[in-house]
Structure formats: structure tokens, C-alpha cells
Amino acid sequence: MVQALIRQSACVADLKARAKRRIPGFVFDYVEGGCNQEHTLRHNRAALDAVYLRPDSLKPYTPPALTTTVFDQTYQAPFGIAPLGLSGLVWPDASLFHARAAHEAKIPFVLSTLSTVAIEGAAAAAKEHFWFQLYPPSDLEIRKDLMRRAEAVGCKHLVVTIDVPVAGRRPKDMRSGLAIPPKITPKSVFQSALRPSWSIATLRAGLPQFASLQPYIQNLSNIEDIANYVRTTLKDVVDEPMLKQIREQWSGKLIVKGIITVEDARRAVACGADGLIVSNHGGRQLDAARSSVECLREIVEAVPEHVVVMADSGVESGVDIARFLANGAQMVFSGRSFLYGVAAHGETGAAHTIDLLKEELQQVLGQLHCDTPADLVQHLVAQA
């Protein structure tokens, strides 16, 4: 890890603070914010902070290894980069930076359907660590084509997000004009002018586009028409019949993201899911949701052992990753941390974020005398 970067950003909180100084306020609010009054966002933090771990200090010490195997593929750490929509708004080519860094670090990288980097470009960068997150279009032919393109570039892991039946209501974005369609306001222009590095980079790259969806909207030029098309055609509600249909169409591993109840976990497995991501969308969809970490153990216990249970929402440190792993997750994903990383330091920030989380997680395991991530479940302090 580069010591100059450590001095500037020694943790994700430092990345966040530096990002706030480098990107416009409306962009920072988009990344940081949750829905409605942000109760779920705050609860995610509180619930993670309530998880405590128990050391075995007199147990014989072995330096811990972070290597983790899921779906018969070995990764160098038990965490990955979550799907990030409109990532290029934060910094041009953000998802490309993340994909390259994930490949170098040998961790999973999940590309969002609504990313500003196309499937083909992201897969070329992430290579065998590429996963694709699908917001299924209502148009069956477009849905099939997105899956065909993912399969054509060697993707073996399809992540279907189920917890966005309607758009999240985010007052900060509504006030800033960052909605569909977006609106340029005097305030957003002023905030952009205060962040010249971001403005210059964005002007050079051009306004961010939903790159993977461009082949399907190329005949539309009016921003209002594009916005309406995205709302009505390029994203649909996922229910059991649709999930079963996707299972029939997809030959690789099917992972269902957005699970926070035992009932939905069982339904997803019945539809043929190979894996689950326990998630409340980082507090961005339902402002009365339980936190992922407090739902996790009951979901792990409710599904068959062959189902890979993963988690996200609220991860801000290696300690948070350890907390999720101790509650039974086999892989943990973080989104905001990685956006703060590239906003703070550009492309080097993507790799730096991975390094920070790895070193923090390594320190926690060492402190606990815990040999592997899978052994963290033995170190969970039971809740009263």
C-alpha cells in the first residue's frame, strides 16, 4: 500500500471526507443518501455497531488467510464490489477503475445494469472476476439480449435485484434535480463550478450514459423520452414467475439480491437460486426495513447448505465485513466505500479501497486469533 495514500486516506471515513471535497454536493448526496428520512440508513450503522466479536487470545496463533471460495471459485478476500448505478456521475469510468482493481486483487466485481460502463468493457477489465447485476427489462427480447451479452463475455454469475419494484424516494436527489429525467439547476451549476477537477473530467468524458442499455435506446434523442423508456421498458418488477423464467434462461449461477426475509429467501431458493445477497439496498429503497446484519443469521439457517448466502448494506470498514461474516455471510459486498475511493483519488482510489478493507479485515482476524473468514462465526458474541 502506498504510504502517501495512507497519510491522506487511512480508512473509508477519510475517503468519504476527501470525496466530499472533490465532487459536487449533489453528487455526494446521491452517493451518501438514503430514502425518505434515512431511518434505515442510520439503522444499518447502528445494527452493525451492535455486533461484537470475541477473541481467543490464548489459542495457538496462526497468521490469518483471507482466501475464500464461493461457487467453486477462489478469491483472495471475502468481499467484493457491489453493483453501482450511474457510477460515472461520481467520476468518469469509475466502474472501469473498479473492474480493473477487482481483477488485480482477485475479488468479485458486480456490474450494474445501470452502470455507465458497458457489459463488454467491464468484463474485459474484470475478466474471470466479472459478475453482472440484472434489472430485468419488461421487454423480453431486451432481457434475453442482456443475458446473452453477459454470457458471451464469460460471465458465470447473474445477480438479479428484487428490491426495486418502485423508485426509491430520495428527497436530497429530488431537491437537487438528480432524478429521471435529470434537471440542471442553478444550484447544481454552482456546486459543479466549485469542484473544477470533477467538472473538467466530466466535460472531457461527456455526460454519463447507461452504457449497457445504449443499443436499446439509440433511436431516442429527447431526454424526456429516454427517461420514460428507462422507467417503463428497461426495468420491471421481479416476482416469482419472472425469477423462474430467468432461471430457465440463464445457465450460470443465479444470485438473488435484496433478500431481507426468510420467506423471500425460501421463495428464491424454490425458484432455483444458487445464492442470495441479504440486502436492504443500503437504505435507499424502504425506510422501515430491518438491517441486513440482523436478518442474516435467520436466513442462513432457513436455506439449504448448498445455497451461498452473501450480504451488503452499510459496510464502511474491514470490521464491518468481519461482523457480516461472523453472522454467517460467505461473501460481503460494499458499494459506497468504492465510490468514495475513486471520488477521492481517481483510479488509484479503487485499489486503495480494496487494500484498506483487506488490511483492516486481516487485523481483525489476527486480533481474534481467527485463522480464516469462515471461522469468524465462532467469534460472534451472542446477543442477549
mmCIF file of C-alpha atoms in Angstrom:
data_model
loop_
_atom_site.group_PDB
_atom_site.id
_atom_site.type_symbol
_atom_site.label_atom_id
_atom_site.label_comp_id
_atom_site.label_asym_id
_atom_site.label_seq_id
_atom_site.Cartn_x
_atom_site.Cartn_y
_atom_site.Cartn_z
ATOM 1 C CA MET A 1 0.000 0.000 0.000
ATOM 2 C CA VAL A 2 1.382 3.438 -0.959
ATOM 3 C CA GLN A 3 2.249 5.317 2.226
ATOM 4 C CA ALA A 4 1.439 8.699 0.668
ATOM 5 C CA LEU A 5 -2.121 7.489 0.139
ATOM 6 C CA ILE A 6 -2.291 6.132 3.688
ATOM 7 C CA ARG A 7 -1.344 9.534 5.056
ATOM 8 C CA GLN A 8 -4.170 11.125 3.062
ATOM 9 C CA SER A 9 -6.758 8.356 3.459
ATOM 10 C CA ALA A 10 -6.144 5.797 6.196
ATOM 11 C CA CYS A 11 -9.734 4.486 6.271
ATOM 12 C CA VAL A 12 -13.030 4.708 4.389
ATOM 13 C CA ALA A 13 -14.087 7.659 6.559
ATOM 14 C CA ASP A 14 -11.068 9.552 5.211
ATOM 15 C CA LEU A 15 -12.009 8.596 1.641
ATOM 16 C CA LYS A 16 -15.510 9.897 2.268
ATOM 17 C CA ALA A 17 -14.251 13.208 3.654
ATOM 18 C CA ARG A 18 -11.863 13.694 0.742
ATOM 19 C CA ALA A 19 -14.580 12.714 -1.765
ATOM 20 C CA LYS A 20 -16.861 15.373 -0.311
ATOM 21 C CA ARG A 21 -14.182 17.987 -1.065
ATOM 22 C CA ARG A 22 -13.681 16.789 -4.661
ATOM 23 C CA ILE A 23 -17.176 16.191 -6.071
ATOM 24 C CA PRO A 24 -20.214 18.497 -6.231
ATOM 25 C CA GLY A 25 -22.655 18.450 -3.347
ATOM 26 C CA PHE A 26 -25.494 16.982 -5.401
ATOM 27 C CA VAL A 27 -23.260 14.055 -6.456
ATOM 28 C CA PHE A 28 -22.069 13.443 -2.909
ATOM 29 C CA ASP A 29 -25.680 13.471 -1.690
ATOM 30 C CA TYR A 30 -26.584 10.908 -4.361
ATOM 31 C CA VAL A 31 -23.881 8.541 -3.090
ATOM 32 C CA GLU A 32 -24.277 9.094 0.630
ATOM 33 C CA GLY A 33 -28.031 9.439 0.896
ATOM 34 C CA GLY A 34 -30.855 7.071 1.702
ATOM 35 C CA CYS A 35 -34.581 7.207 1.100
ATOM 36 C CA ASN A 36 -37.215 9.316 2.849
ATOM 37 C CA GLN A 37 -35.993 10.322 6.323
ATOM 38 C CA GLU A 38 -32.976 7.947 6.153
ATOM 39 C CA HIS A 39 -34.024 5.861 9.174
ATOM 40 C CA THR A 40 -32.887 2.624 7.515
ATOM 41 C CA LEU A 41 -29.588 4.202 6.536
ATOM 42 C CA ARG A 42 -28.885 5.109 10.159
ATOM 43 C CA HIS A 43 -30.199 1.769 11.412
ATOM 44 C CA ASN A 44 -27.739 -0.106 9.193
ATOM 45 C CA ARG A 45 -24.918 1.654 11.020
ATOM 46 C CA ALA A 46 -26.404 1.133 14.471
ATOM 47 C CA ALA A 47 -27.078 -2.568 13.868
ATOM 48 C CA LEU A 48 -23.516 -3.212 12.696
ATOM 49 C CA ASP A 49 -22.124 -1.325 15.669
ATOM 50 C CA ALA A 50 -24.153 -3.614 17.943
ATOM 51 C CA VAL A 51 -22.284 -6.718 16.686
ATOM 52 C CA TYR A 52 -19.400 -7.707 18.955
ATOM 53 C CA LEU A 53 -16.664 -10.271 18.400
ATOM 54 C CA ARG A 54 -14.906 -12.471 20.958
ATOM 55 C CA PRO A 55 -11.131 -13.103 20.820
ATOM 56 C CA ASP A 56 -9.474 -16.427 21.705
ATOM 57 C CA SER A 57 -6.295 -14.793 22.918
ATOM 58 C CA LEU A 58 -4.601 -17.911 24.348
ATOM 59 C CA LYS A 59 -5.383 -20.103 21.364
ATOM 60 C CA PRO A 60 -2.258 -21.003 19.320
ATOM 61 C CA TYR A 61 -1.722 -18.202 16.817
ATOM 62 C CA THR A 62 -1.660 -18.710 13.059
ATOM 63 C CA PRO A 63 -1.402 -15.729 10.688
ATOM 64 C CA PRO A 64 -4.883 -15.488 9.118
ATOM 65 C CA ALA A 65 -5.529 -16.056 5.423
ATOM 66 C CA LEU A 66 -8.342 -14.176 3.665
ATOM 67 C CA THR A 67 -8.708 -16.601 0.751
ATOM 68 C CA THR A 68 -12.363 -17.519 0.205
ATOM 69 C CA THR A 69 -14.090 -19.928 -2.176
ATOM 70 C CA VAL A 70 -17.667 -19.406 -3.344
ATOM 71 C CA PHE A 71 -19.359 -21.104 -6.292
ATOM 72 C CA ASP A 72 -16.194 -23.194 -6.763
ATOM 73 C CA GLN A 73 -14.134 -20.079 -7.489
ATOM 74 C CA THR A 74 -11.360 -18.894 -5.164
ATOM 75 C CA TYR A 75 -10.981 -15.207 -4.324
ATOM 76 C CA GLN A 76 -8.209 -13.506 -2.387
ATOM 77 C CA ALA A 77 -10.626 -11.852 0.053
ATOM 78 C CA PRO A 78 -14.193 -12.480 1.262
ATOM 79 C CA PHE A 79 -15.573 -9.232 -0.095
ATOM 80 C CA GLY A 80 -16.411 -7.705 -3.452
ATOM 81 C CA ILE A 81 -17.567 -4.542 -5.194
ATOM 82 C CA ALA A 82 -21.343 -4.146 -5.225
ATOM 83 C CA PRO A 83 -23.285 -3.069 -8.342
ATOM 84 C CA LEU A 84 -23.231 0.720 -8.644
ATOM 85 C CA GLY A 85 -25.728 2.507 -10.870
ATOM 86 C CA LEU A 86 -24.770 5.782 -12.532
ATOM 87 C CA SER A 87 -21.209 5.324 -11.267
ATOM 88 C CA GLY A 88 -19.782 7.650 -13.919
ATOM 89 C CA LEU A 89 -21.582 10.556 -12.307
ATOM 90 C CA VAL A 90 -19.229 10.223 -9.345
ATOM 91 C CA TRP A 91 -16.153 10.051 -11.567
ATOM 92 C CA PRO A 92 -15.838 9.187 -15.271
ATOM 93 C CA ASP A 93 -15.018 5.500 -15.819
ATOM 94 C CA ALA A 94 -15.484 4.724 -12.112
ATOM 95 C CA SER A 95 -16.788 1.217 -12.819
ATOM 96 C CA LEU A 96 -13.919 0.546 -15.208
ATOM 97 C CA PHE A 97 -11.498 1.518 -12.426
ATOM 98 C CA HIS A 98 -13.315 -0.817 -10.062
ATOM 99 C CA ALA A 99 -13.274 -3.681 -12.566
ATOM 100 C CA ARG A 100 -9.524 -3.377 -13.110
ATOM 101 C CA ALA A 101 -8.827 -3.159 -9.403
ATOM 102 C CA ALA A 102 -11.031 -6.174 -8.663
ATOM 103 C CA HIS A 103 -9.189 -8.246 -11.251
ATOM 104 C CA GLU A 104 -5.824 -7.227 -9.845
ATOM 105 C CA ALA A 105 -6.924 -8.007 -6.275
ATOM 106 C CA LYS A 106 -8.820 -11.166 -7.308
ATOM 107 C CA ILE A 107 -12.153 -10.232 -5.744
ATOM 108 C CA PRO A 108 -15.671 -10.198 -7.289
ATOM 109 C CA PHE A 109 -16.803 -7.171 -9.261
ATOM 110 C CA VAL A 110 -20.544 -6.812 -9.952
ATOM 111 C CA LEU A 111 -21.556 -4.540 -12.837
ATOM 112 C CA SER A 112 -24.938 -2.818 -12.549
ATOM 113 C CA THR A 113 -27.343 -2.808 -15.488
ATOM 114 C CA LEU A 114 -27.465 0.960 -14.886
ATOM 115 C CA SER A 115 -23.702 1.436 -14.822
ATOM 116 C CA THR A 116 -22.040 3.932 -17.117
ATOM 117 C CA VAL A 117 -19.655 1.244 -18.434
ATOM 118 C CA ALA A 118 -20.963 -1.386 -20.843
ATOM 119 C CA ILE A 119 -21.007 -5.117 -20.144
ATOM 120 C CA GLU A 120 -18.320 -5.808 -22.709
ATOM 121 C CA GLY A 121 -15.853 -3.202 -21.438
ATOM 122 C CA ALA A 122 -16.301 -4.094 -17.786
ATOM 123 C CA ALA A 123 -15.925 -7.812 -18.461
ATOM 124 C CA ALA A 124 -12.721 -7.228 -20.417
ATOM 125 C CA ALA A 125 -11.319 -5.404 -17.379
ATOM 126 C CA ALA A 126 -12.569 -7.712 -14.590
ATOM 127 C CA LYS A 127 -12.078 -10.939 -16.584
ATOM 128 C CA GLU A 128 -12.896 -14.051 -14.510
ATOM 129 C CA HIS A 129 -13.991 -11.888 -11.582
ATOM 130 C CA PHE A 130 -16.862 -10.328 -13.532
ATOM 131 C CA TRP A 131 -20.432 -10.712 -12.258
ATOM 132 C CA PHE A 132 -23.457 -8.989 -13.838
ATOM 133 C CA GLN A 133 -26.396 -7.497 -11.956
ATOM 134 C CA LEU A 134 -29.673 -7.536 -13.879
ATOM 135 C CA TYR A 135 -32.607 -5.173 -13.564
ATOM 136 C CA PRO A 136 -34.854 -7.246 -15.842
ATOM 137 C CA PRO A 137 -36.478 -5.194 -18.641
ATOM 138 C CA SER A 138 -40.176 -5.704 -19.258
ATOM 139 C CA ASP A 139 -39.285 -6.287 -22.900
ATOM 140 C CA LEU A 140 -38.465 -9.998 -23.023
ATOM 141 C CA GLU A 141 -36.200 -9.685 -26.054
ATOM 142 C CA ILE A 142 -34.084 -6.983 -24.402
ATOM 143 C CA ARG A 143 -33.904 -9.067 -21.227
ATOM 144 C CA LYS A 144 -32.714 -12.080 -23.199
ATOM 145 C CA ASP A 145 -30.184 -9.973 -25.073
ATOM 146 C CA LEU A 146 -28.655 -8.559 -21.879
ATOM 147 C CA MET A 147 -28.213 -12.096 -20.562
ATOM 148 C CA ARG A 148 -26.850 -13.241 -23.915
ATOM 149 C CA ARG A 149 -24.283 -10.444 -23.874
ATOM 150 C CA ALA A 150 -23.265 -11.310 -20.313
ATOM 151 C CA GLU A 151 -22.861 -14.968 -21.209
ATOM 152 C CA ALA A 152 -20.930 -14.079 -24.370
ATOM 153 C CA VAL A 153 -18.230 -12.287 -22.353
ATOM 154 C CA GLY A 154 -17.834 -15.249 -19.998
ATOM 155 C CA CYS A 155 -19.987 -14.128 -17.089
ATOM 156 C CA LYS A 156 -20.900 -17.050 -14.826
ATOM 157 C CA HIS A 157 -22.751 -15.165 -12.085
ATOM 158 C CA LEU A 158 -26.020 -13.320 -12.702
ATOM 159 C CA VAL A 159 -27.276 -11.161 -9.825
ATOM 160 C CA VAL A 160 -30.995 -10.359 -10.049
ATOM 161 C CA THR A 161 -32.071 -7.453 -7.838
ATOM 162 C CA ILE A 162 -35.603 -7.843 -6.498
ATOM 163 C CA ASP A 163 -35.991 -4.933 -4.062
ATOM 164 C CA VAL A 164 -36.710 -2.090 -6.512
ATOM 165 C CA PRO A 165 -40.371 -2.579 -7.507
ATOM 166 C CA VAL A 166 -40.695 1.218 -7.442
ATOM 167 C CA ALA A 167 -38.140 4.005 -7.463
ATOM 168 C CA GLY A 168 -36.778 4.995 -4.082
ATOM 169 C CA ARG A 169 -37.995 8.348 -2.829
ATOM 170 C CA ARG A 170 -34.841 10.325 -2.034
ATOM 171 C CA PRO A 171 -35.580 13.941 -1.084
ATOM 172 C CA LYS A 172 -31.965 15.088 -1.481
ATOM 173 C CA ASP A 173 -31.905 13.949 -5.106
ATOM 174 C CA MET A 174 -35.339 15.403 -5.745
ATOM 175 C CA ARG A 175 -34.249 18.801 -4.444
ATOM 176 C CA SER A 176 -31.017 18.752 -6.445
ATOM 177 C CA GLY A 177 -32.745 17.738 -9.690
ATOM 178 C CA LEU A 178 -30.904 14.415 -9.796
ATOM 179 C CA ALA A 179 -33.857 12.334 -10.926
ATOM 180 C CA ILE A 180 -35.157 10.754 -14.136
ATOM 181 C CA PRO A 181 -35.055 12.864 -16.176
ATOM 182 C CA PRO A 182 -32.291 14.923 -14.527
ATOM 183 C CA LYS A 183 -32.669 18.686 -14.297
ATOM 184 C CA ILE A 184 -29.836 21.199 -14.345
ATOM 185 C CA THR A 185 -30.425 23.809 -11.677
ATOM 186 C CA PRO A 186 -28.527 26.996 -10.759
ATOM 187 C CA LYS A 187 -27.502 25.254 -7.532
ATOM 188 C CA SER A 188 -26.034 22.229 -9.340
ATOM 189 C CA VAL A 189 -24.146 24.510 -11.750
ATOM 190 C CA PHE A 190 -22.729 26.458 -8.817
ATOM 191 C CA GLN A 191 -21.718 23.304 -6.973
ATOM 192 C CA SER A 192 -20.016 21.963 -10.102
ATOM 193 C CA ALA A 193 -18.073 25.195 -10.523
ATOM 194 C CA LEU A 194 -16.702 24.738 -7.019
ATOM 195 C CA ARG A 195 -15.252 21.346 -7.996
ATOM 196 C CA PRO A 196 -13.121 22.100 -11.083
ATOM 197 C CA SER A 197 -11.310 18.728 -11.189
ATOM 198 C CA TRP A 198 -14.610 16.864 -11.341
ATOM 199 C CA SER A 199 -16.085 19.345 -13.839
ATOM 200 C CA ILE A 200 -13.111 19.128 -16.191
ATOM 201 C CA ALA A 201 -13.035 15.317 -16.028
ATOM 202 C CA THR A 202 -16.792 15.148 -16.658
ATOM 203 C CA LEU A 203 -16.670 17.610 -19.556
ATOM 204 C CA ARG A 204 -13.894 15.612 -21.201
ATOM 205 C CA ALA A 205 -15.770 12.323 -20.798
ATOM 206 C CA GLY A 206 -19.210 13.699 -21.631
ATOM 207 C CA LEU A 207 -22.368 13.296 -19.603
ATOM 208 C CA PRO A 208 -22.708 9.767 -18.165
ATOM 209 C CA GLN A 209 -24.959 7.356 -20.044
ATOM 210 C CA PHE A 210 -26.416 3.953 -19.185
ATOM 211 C CA ALA A 211 -23.806 2.287 -21.376
ATOM 212 C CA SER A 212 -25.141 -1.287 -21.412
ATOM 213 C CA LEU A 213 -28.587 -0.005 -22.402
ATOM 214 C CA GLN A 214 -27.462 2.251 -25.249
ATOM 215 C CA PRO A 215 -28.179 -0.321 -28.013
ATOM 216 C CA TYR A 216 -31.843 -0.309 -26.983
ATOM 217 C CA ILE A 217 -32.370 3.463 -26.777
ATOM 218 C CA GLN A 218 -30.212 4.652 -29.664
ATOM 219 C CA ASN A 219 -33.243 5.808 -31.654
ATOM 220 C CA LEU A 220 -34.329 8.142 -28.851
ATOM 221 C CA SER A 221 -32.753 11.580 -28.523
ATOM 222 C CA ASN A 222 -35.137 13.540 -26.320
ATOM 223 C CA ILE A 223 -34.107 13.184 -22.663
ATOM 224 C CA GLU A 224 -37.744 13.020 -21.554
ATOM 225 C CA ASP A 225 -38.400 10.137 -23.954
ATOM 226 C CA ILE A 226 -35.269 8.321 -22.795
ATOM 227 C CA ALA A 227 -36.266 8.764 -19.157
ATOM 228 C CA ASN A 228 -39.743 7.426 -19.811
ATOM 229 C CA TYR A 229 -38.333 4.469 -21.765
ATOM 230 C CA VAL A 230 -35.969 3.575 -18.914
ATOM 231 C CA ARG A 231 -38.850 3.729 -16.430
ATOM 232 C CA THR A 232 -41.374 1.721 -18.453
ATOM 233 C CA THR A 233 -39.322 -0.714 -20.534
ATOM 234 C CA LEU A 234 -35.823 -1.154 -19.183
ATOM 235 C CA LYS A 235 -36.706 -2.099 -15.620
ATOM 236 C CA ASP A 236 -39.565 -4.273 -14.413
ATOM 237 C CA VAL A 237 -40.839 -5.679 -11.123
ATOM 238 C CA VAL A 238 -39.288 -9.054 -10.267
ATOM 239 C CA ASP A 239 -41.751 -11.604 -8.879
ATOM 240 C CA GLU A 240 -41.673 -15.399 -8.635
ATOM 241 C CA PRO A 241 -42.862 -16.116 -12.211
ATOM 242 C CA MET A 242 -40.235 -13.765 -13.654
ATOM 243 C CA LEU A 243 -37.481 -15.214 -11.450
ATOM 244 C CA LYS A 244 -38.390 -18.733 -12.597
ATOM 245 C CA GLN A 245 -38.290 -17.545 -16.199
ATOM 246 C CA ILE A 246 -34.841 -16.020 -15.704
ATOM 247 C CA ARG A 247 -33.676 -19.259 -14.086
ATOM 248 C CA GLU A 248 -34.761 -21.162 -17.186
ATOM 249 C CA GLN A 249 -32.944 -18.726 -19.474
ATOM 250 C CA TRP A 250 -29.666 -18.447 -17.519
ATOM 251 C CA SER A 251 -27.236 -21.383 -17.475
ATOM 252 C CA GLY A 252 -24.793 -19.998 -14.891
ATOM 253 C CA LYS A 253 -25.141 -19.270 -11.184
ATOM 254 C CA LEU A 254 -28.275 -17.325 -10.280
ATOM 255 C CA ILE A 255 -27.966 -14.982 -7.306
ATOM 256 C CA VAL A 256 -30.920 -13.069 -5.878
ATOM 257 C CA LYS A 257 -30.153 -9.706 -4.288
ATOM 258 C CA GLY A 258 -32.449 -7.780 -1.973
ATOM 259 C CA ILE A 259 -33.472 -10.541 0.438
ATOM 260 C CA ILE A 260 -34.357 -9.450 3.995
ATOM 261 C CA THR A 261 -36.951 -12.055 4.988
ATOM 262 C CA VAL A 262 -36.861 -15.809 5.471
ATOM 263 C CA GLU A 263 -39.978 -16.104 3.308
ATOM 264 C CA ASP A 264 -38.340 -14.416 0.312
ATOM 265 C CA ALA A 265 -35.170 -16.425 0.844
ATOM 266 C CA ARG A 266 -37.132 -19.665 0.631
ATOM 267 C CA ARG A 267 -39.083 -18.446 -2.414
ATOM 268 C CA ALA A 268 -35.852 -17.531 -4.197
ATOM 269 C CA VAL A 269 -34.341 -20.945 -3.491
ATOM 270 C CA ALA A 270 -37.537 -22.625 -4.696
ATOM 271 C CA CYS A 271 -37.184 -20.650 -7.952
ATOM 272 C CA GLY A 272 -33.712 -22.113 -8.425
ATOM 273 C CA ALA A 273 -31.403 -19.505 -6.871
ATOM 274 C CA ASP A 274 -27.846 -20.713 -6.217
ATOM 275 C CA GLY A 275 -27.065 -17.775 -3.964
ATOM 276 C CA LEU A 276 -28.657 -14.913 -2.050
ATOM 277 C CA ILE A 277 -27.457 -11.439 -1.156
ATOM 278 C CA VAL A 278 -29.098 -10.295 2.057
ATOM 279 C CA SER A 279 -29.563 -6.579 1.445
ATOM 280 C CA ASN A 280 -31.832 -3.613 2.089
ATOM 281 C CA HIS A 281 -30.250 -1.713 -0.821
ATOM 282 C CA GLY A 282 -28.103 0.331 1.516
ATOM 283 C CA GLY A 283 -31.157 2.062 2.953
ATOM 284 C CA ARG A 284 -32.090 3.530 -0.422
ATOM 285 C CA GLN A 285 -35.480 1.855 -1.017
ATOM 286 C CA LEU A 286 -37.522 1.145 2.149
ATOM 287 C CA ASP A 287 -37.195 3.482 5.117
ATOM 288 C CA ALA A 288 -38.719 0.993 7.526
ATOM 289 C CA ALA A 289 -36.531 -2.012 6.744
ATOM 290 C CA ARG A 290 -34.575 -4.230 9.075
ATOM 291 C CA SER A 291 -30.828 -4.079 8.681
ATOM 292 C CA SER A 292 -29.111 -6.784 6.657
ATOM 293 C CA VAL A 293 -26.915 -7.890 9.539
ATOM 294 C CA GLU A 294 -29.836 -8.525 11.890
ATOM 295 C CA CYS A 295 -31.672 -10.591 9.224
ATOM 296 C CA LEU A 296 -28.650 -12.596 8.189
ATOM 297 C CA ARG A 297 -28.393 -15.483 10.642
ATOM 298 C CA GLU A 298 -32.051 -16.463 10.417
ATOM 299 C CA ILE A 299 -31.819 -16.532 6.622
ATOM 300 C CA VAL A 300 -28.626 -18.621 6.693
ATOM 301 C CA GLU A 301 -30.366 -21.104 8.976
ATOM 302 C CA ALA A 302 -33.504 -21.216 6.824
ATOM 303 C CA VAL A 303 -31.953 -22.211 3.482
ATOM 304 C CA PRO A 304 -30.147 -25.401 2.410
ATOM 305 C CA GLU A 305 -26.391 -25.557 2.988
ATOM 306 C CA HIS A 306 -25.594 -25.577 -0.737
ATOM 307 C CA VAL A 307 -27.062 -22.058 -1.119
ATOM 308 C CA VAL A 308 -24.367 -19.390 -0.882
ATOM 309 C CA VAL A 309 -25.564 -16.601 1.405
ATOM 310 C CA MET A 310 -23.876 -13.216 0.996
ATOM 311 C CA ALA A 311 -24.675 -9.729 2.285
ATOM 312 C CA ASP A 312 -24.314 -5.990 1.812
ATOM 313 C CA SER A 313 -25.643 -2.647 3.145
ATOM 314 C CA GLY A 314 -23.715 -0.394 5.485
ATOM 315 C CA VAL A 315 -20.174 -1.738 5.017
ATOM 316 C CA GLU A 316 -17.691 1.000 5.890
ATOM 317 C CA SER A 317 -14.677 -0.950 7.165
ATOM 318 C CA GLY A 318 -12.960 -4.295 7.439
ATOM 319 C CA VAL A 319 -14.529 -4.574 10.885
ATOM 320 C CA ASP A 320 -17.980 -4.361 9.279
ATOM 321 C CA ILE A 321 -17.018 -7.124 6.851
ATOM 322 C CA ALA A 322 -15.970 -9.267 9.822
ATOM 323 C CA ARG A 323 -19.309 -8.561 11.522
ATOM 324 C CA PHE A 324 -21.227 -9.815 8.495
ATOM 325 C CA LEU A 325 -19.006 -12.886 8.158
ATOM 326 C CA ALA A 326 -19.455 -13.687 11.849
ATOM 327 C CA ASN A 327 -23.214 -13.722 11.264
ATOM 328 C CA GLY A 328 -22.877 -16.306 8.504
ATOM 329 C CA ALA A 329 -22.218 -14.434 5.250
ATOM 330 C CA GLN A 330 -19.822 -16.198 2.892
ATOM 331 C CA MET A 331 -19.097 -13.060 0.852
ATOM 332 C CA VAL A 332 -19.717 -9.392 1.682
ATOM 333 C CA PHE A 333 -20.205 -6.523 -0.773
ATOM 334 C CA SER A 334 -19.625 -2.800 -0.400
ATOM 335 C CA GLY A 335 -20.743 -0.043 -2.742
ATOM 336 C CA ARG A 336 -20.417 3.436 -1.279
ATOM 337 C CA SER A 337 -16.889 2.770 0.016
ATOM 338 C CA PHE A 338 -15.667 2.163 -3.513
ATOM 339 C CA LEU A 339 -17.374 5.260 -4.901
ATOM 340 C CA TYR A 340 -15.736 7.341 -2.180
ATOM 341 C CA GLY A 341 -12.417 5.775 -3.175
ATOM 342 C CA VAL A 342 -12.499 6.881 -6.825
ATOM 343 C CA ALA A 343 -14.031 10.246 -5.936
ATOM 344 C CA ALA A 344 -11.158 10.809 -3.516
ATOM 345 C CA HIS A 345 -8.221 9.506 -5.563
ATOM 346 C CA GLY A 346 -9.344 8.612 -9.086
ATOM 347 C CA GLU A 347 -8.293 5.223 -10.434
ATOM 348 C CA THR A 348 -5.743 4.622 -7.659
ATOM 349 C CA GLY A 349 -8.589 5.054 -5.175
ATOM 350 C CA ALA A 350 -10.262 1.860 -6.370
ATOM 351 C CA ALA A 351 -7.271 -0.306 -5.489
ATOM 352 C CA HIS A 352 -6.611 1.717 -2.338
ATOM 353 C CA THR A 353 -10.110 0.994 -1.050
ATOM 354 C CA ILE A 354 -9.548 -2.733 -1.537
ATOM 355 C CA ASP A 355 -6.196 -2.511 0.267
ATOM 356 C CA LEU A 356 -7.720 -0.628 3.215
ATOM 357 C CA LEU A 357 -10.531 -3.144 3.659
ATOM 358 C CA LYS A 358 -8.163 -6.111 3.327
ATOM 359 C CA GLU A 359 -5.701 -4.757 5.893
ATOM 360 C CA GLU A 360 -8.470 -3.889 8.339
ATOM 361 C CA LEU A 361 -10.057 -7.319 7.974
ATOM 362 C CA GLN A 362 -6.670 -9.024 8.329
ATOM 363 C CA GLN A 363 -6.045 -7.080 11.539
ATOM 364 C CA VAL A 364 -9.419 -8.106 12.997
ATOM 365 C CA LEU A 365 -8.841 -11.790 12.263
ATOM 366 C CA GLY A 366 -5.360 -11.611 13.738
ATOM 367 C CA GLN A 367 -6.610 -9.870 16.863
ATOM 368 C CA LEU A 368 -9.249 -12.568 17.353
ATOM 369 C CA HIS A 369 -6.808 -15.454 16.702
ATOM 370 C CA CYS A 370 -9.159 -16.410 13.865
ATOM 371 C CA ASP A 371 -7.490 -18.424 11.101
ATOM 372 C CA THR A 372 -9.946 -17.882 8.220
ATOM 373 C CA PRO A 373 -13.023 -15.783 7.365
ATOM 374 C CA ALA A 374 -15.205 -18.888 7.649
ATOM 375 C CA ASP A 375 -14.109 -19.290 11.283
ATOM 376 C CA LEU A 376 -15.457 -15.882 12.280
ATOM 377 C CA VAL A 377 -18.831 -17.413 13.156
ATOM 378 C CA GLN A 378 -17.091 -18.952 16.193
ATOM 379 C CA HIS A 379 -16.172 -15.463 17.426
ATOM 380 C CA LEU A 380 -19.621 -13.897 17.405
ATOM 381 C CA VAL A 381 -20.781 -12.636 20.786
ATOM 382 C CA ALA A 382 -24.335 -13.878 21.234
ATOM 383 C CA GLN A 383 -26.947 -11.154 21.599
ATOM 384 C CA ALA A 384 -28.888 -11.101 24.859
#
